[in-house]
């Protein structure tokens, strides 16, 4: 439990630092992200655990990816990413687990390993893909990915390169966990 609290506290500090470094008020971040001032304030005070969807919206407002935000919060920036040191974050709402395999601030490529629990889903708005190119490689289970209005069913070994930025839903419609790798390139 303390690991979760530490991650929430690290994210709270990082979000506040990103906002203050830009000289933005809570209202400005709310306008740019579509997240309410009240929720941003609660996240910055570590009173709530932000969901993946909220963190993506906040990261995008700062011109960051979710991985970029998590790496900045954790403070890892070396060229070698040791398995034992790779930060892991769990979405408190969906149980989605994201292990940041590689994210270096000055390197355009990021890798994350995701586990989506049975019957779990997570949604991301189109603007979160505006500055990146991304692909998904399913390692086990079945992932149903809806990109824009197009639905893709991906099984173990299948890989999908994303198209133009659009709303995306990652869903596990099965009774077994789904594990996949996300590779993204920051433009």
mmCIF file of C-alpha atoms in Angstrom, residues 44-151:
data_model
loop_
_atom_site.group_PDB
_atom_site.id
_atom_site.type_symbol
_atom_site.label_atom_id
_atom_site.label_comp_id
_atom_site.label_asym_id
_atom_site.label_seq_id
_atom_site.Cartn_x
_atom_site.Cartn_y
_atom_site.Cartn_z
ATOM 1 C CA UNK A 44 -1.954 17.562 -6.723
ATOM 2 C CA UNK A 45 -2.603 17.087 -2.985
ATOM 3 C CA UNK A 46 -2.495 13.266 -3.429
ATOM 4 C CA UNK A 47 -6.014 13.011 -2.011
ATOM 5 C CA UNK A 48 -7.121 10.775 -4.902
ATOM 6 C CA UNK A 49 -5.408 8.280 -7.184
ATOM 7 C CA UNK A 50 -5.783 9.512 -10.746
ATOM 8 C CA UNK A 51 -7.015 7.112 -13.402
ATOM 9 C CA UNK A 52 -5.075 6.423 -16.586
ATOM 10 C CA UNK A 53 -7.568 8.480 -18.585
ATOM 11 C CA UNK A 54 -7.119 11.510 -16.295
ATOM 12 C CA UNK A 55 -3.334 11.215 -16.287
ATOM 13 C CA UNK A 56 -3.250 11.043 -20.095
ATOM 14 C CA UNK A 57 -5.356 14.203 -20.303
ATOM 15 C CA UNK A 58 -3.139 16.036 -17.807
ATOM 16 C CA UNK A 59 0.085 14.823 -19.420
ATOM 17 C CA UNK A 60 -1.177 15.929 -22.843
ATOM 18 C CA UNK A 61 -1.948 19.400 -21.483
ATOM 19 C CA UNK A 62 1.751 19.670 -20.548
ATOM 20 C CA UNK A 63 2.898 18.287 -23.908
ATOM 21 C CA UNK A 64 3.935 14.966 -22.345
ATOM 22 C CA UNK A 65 2.982 11.352 -22.874
ATOM 23 C CA UNK A 66 1.718 9.277 -19.941
ATOM 24 C CA UNK A 67 5.097 7.525 -19.904
ATOM 25 C CA UNK A 68 6.906 10.859 -19.916
ATOM 26 C CA UNK A 69 4.877 12.046 -16.949
ATOM 27 C CA UNK A 70 5.451 8.809 -15.013
ATOM 28 C CA UNK A 71 9.194 8.861 -15.722
ATOM 29 C CA UNK A 72 9.468 12.465 -14.571
ATOM 30 C CA UNK A 73 7.516 11.594 -11.413
ATOM 31 C CA UNK A 74 9.745 8.600 -10.685
ATOM 32 C CA UNK A 75 12.969 10.393 -11.606
ATOM 33 C CA UNK A 76 14.433 7.531 -13.705
ATOM 34 C CA UNK A 77 16.455 8.803 -16.649
ATOM 35 C CA UNK A 78 19.366 6.420 -17.318
ATOM 36 C CA UNK A 79 20.054 4.708 -20.635
ATOM 37 C CA UNK A 80 19.735 1.260 -19.053
ATOM 38 C CA UNK A 81 16.361 0.283 -17.708
ATOM 39 C CA UNK A 82 16.869 -2.530 -15.205
ATOM 40 C CA UNK A 83 13.850 -4.788 -14.724
ATOM 41 C CA UNK A 84 13.887 -4.292 -10.956
ATOM 42 C CA UNK A 85 13.831 -0.498 -11.371
ATOM 43 C CA UNK A 86 11.102 -0.179 -13.988
ATOM 44 C CA UNK A 87 8.243 1.816 -12.476
ATOM 45 C CA UNK A 88 4.875 0.119 -12.356
ATOM 46 C CA UNK A 89 1.586 1.917 -11.966
ATOM 47 C CA UNK A 90 -1.922 0.527 -11.491
ATOM 48 C CA UNK A 91 -5.040 2.413 -12.538
ATOM 49 C CA UNK A 92 -7.193 2.448 -9.376
ATOM 50 C CA UNK A 93 -10.408 2.363 -11.399
ATOM 51 C CA UNK A 94 -9.750 -0.395 -13.954
ATOM 52 C CA UNK A 95 -6.896 -2.481 -12.541
ATOM 53 C CA UNK A 96 -4.887 -1.730 -15.714
ATOM 54 C CA UNK A 97 -1.199 -2.231 -14.838
ATOM 55 C CA UNK A 98 1.462 -0.286 -16.758
ATOM 56 C CA UNK A 99 5.134 -1.183 -16.346
ATOM 57 C CA UNK A 100 7.358 1.436 -17.951
ATOM 58 C CA UNK A 101 10.044 -0.671 -19.624
ATOM 59 C CA UNK A 102 11.880 2.254 -21.212
ATOM 60 C CA UNK A 103 11.341 6.001 -21.261
ATOM 61 C CA UNK A 104 14.254 8.391 -21.441
ATOM 62 C CA UNK A 105 13.526 12.133 -21.635
ATOM 63 C CA UNK A 106 15.934 12.759 -24.539
ATOM 64 C CA UNK A 107 15.084 9.578 -26.504
ATOM 65 C CA UNK A 108 12.076 9.512 -28.860
ATOM 66 C CA UNK A 109 11.165 5.841 -28.266
ATOM 67 C CA UNK A 110 9.180 4.559 -25.261
ATOM 68 C CA UNK A 111 8.178 0.994 -24.341
ATOM 69 C CA UNK A 112 5.555 -0.074 -21.837
ATOM 70 C CA UNK A 113 4.240 -3.477 -20.829
ATOM 71 C CA UNK A 114 0.546 -3.513 -20.011
ATOM 72 C CA UNK A 115 -1.682 -6.019 -18.266
ATOM 73 C CA UNK A 116 -5.391 -5.483 -18.754
ATOM 74 C CA UNK A 117 -7.512 -7.570 -16.371
ATOM 75 C CA UNK A 118 -10.467 -9.684 -17.529
ATOM 76 C CA UNK A 119 -13.423 -7.513 -18.604
ATOM 77 C CA UNK A 120 -11.240 -4.412 -18.209
ATOM 78 C CA UNK A 121 -11.064 -1.440 -20.533
ATOM 79 C CA UNK A 122 -9.364 1.916 -20.696
ATOM 80 C CA UNK A 123 -10.100 4.832 -23.037
ATOM 81 C CA UNK A 124 -7.842 7.571 -24.348
ATOM 82 C CA UNK A 125 -8.915 10.702 -26.252
ATOM 83 C CA UNK A 126 -7.559 11.478 -29.729
ATOM 84 C CA UNK A 127 -5.473 14.426 -28.494
ATOM 85 C CA UNK A 128 -3.321 12.061 -26.414
ATOM 86 C CA UNK A 129 -1.980 10.627 -29.699
ATOM 87 C CA UNK A 130 -1.366 13.980 -31.415
ATOM 88 C CA UNK A 131 2.414 14.088 -30.929
ATOM 89 C CA UNK A 132 3.217 10.362 -31.074
ATOM 90 C CA UNK A 133 3.176 7.348 -33.369
ATOM 91 C CA UNK A 134 2.267 4.134 -31.589
ATOM 92 C CA UNK A 135 1.935 0.398 -32.037
ATOM 93 C CA UNK A 136 0.571 -2.404 -29.878
ATOM 94 C CA UNK A 137 2.002 -5.937 -29.775
ATOM 95 C CA UNK A 138 -0.153 -8.519 -27.945
ATOM 96 C CA UNK A 139 1.927 -11.013 -25.950
ATOM 97 C CA UNK A 140 -0.888 -13.114 -24.414
ATOM 98 C CA UNK A 141 -4.666 -13.103 -24.351
ATOM 99 C CA UNK A 142 -6.961 -11.175 -26.656
ATOM 100 C CA UNK A 143 -7.128 -7.404 -26.948
ATOM 101 C CA UNK A 144 -10.054 -5.640 -28.553
ATOM 102 C CA UNK A 145 -8.910 -2.232 -29.675
ATOM 103 C CA UNK A 146 -11.333 0.324 -31.073
ATOM 104 C CA UNK A 147 -9.582 3.146 -32.906
ATOM 105 C CA UNK A 148 -11.970 5.831 -34.074
ATOM 106 C CA UNK A 149 -14.888 3.665 -35.154
ATOM 107 C CA UNK A 150 -12.721 0.779 -36.332
ATOM 108 C CA UNK A 151 -12.663 -2.338 -34.133
#
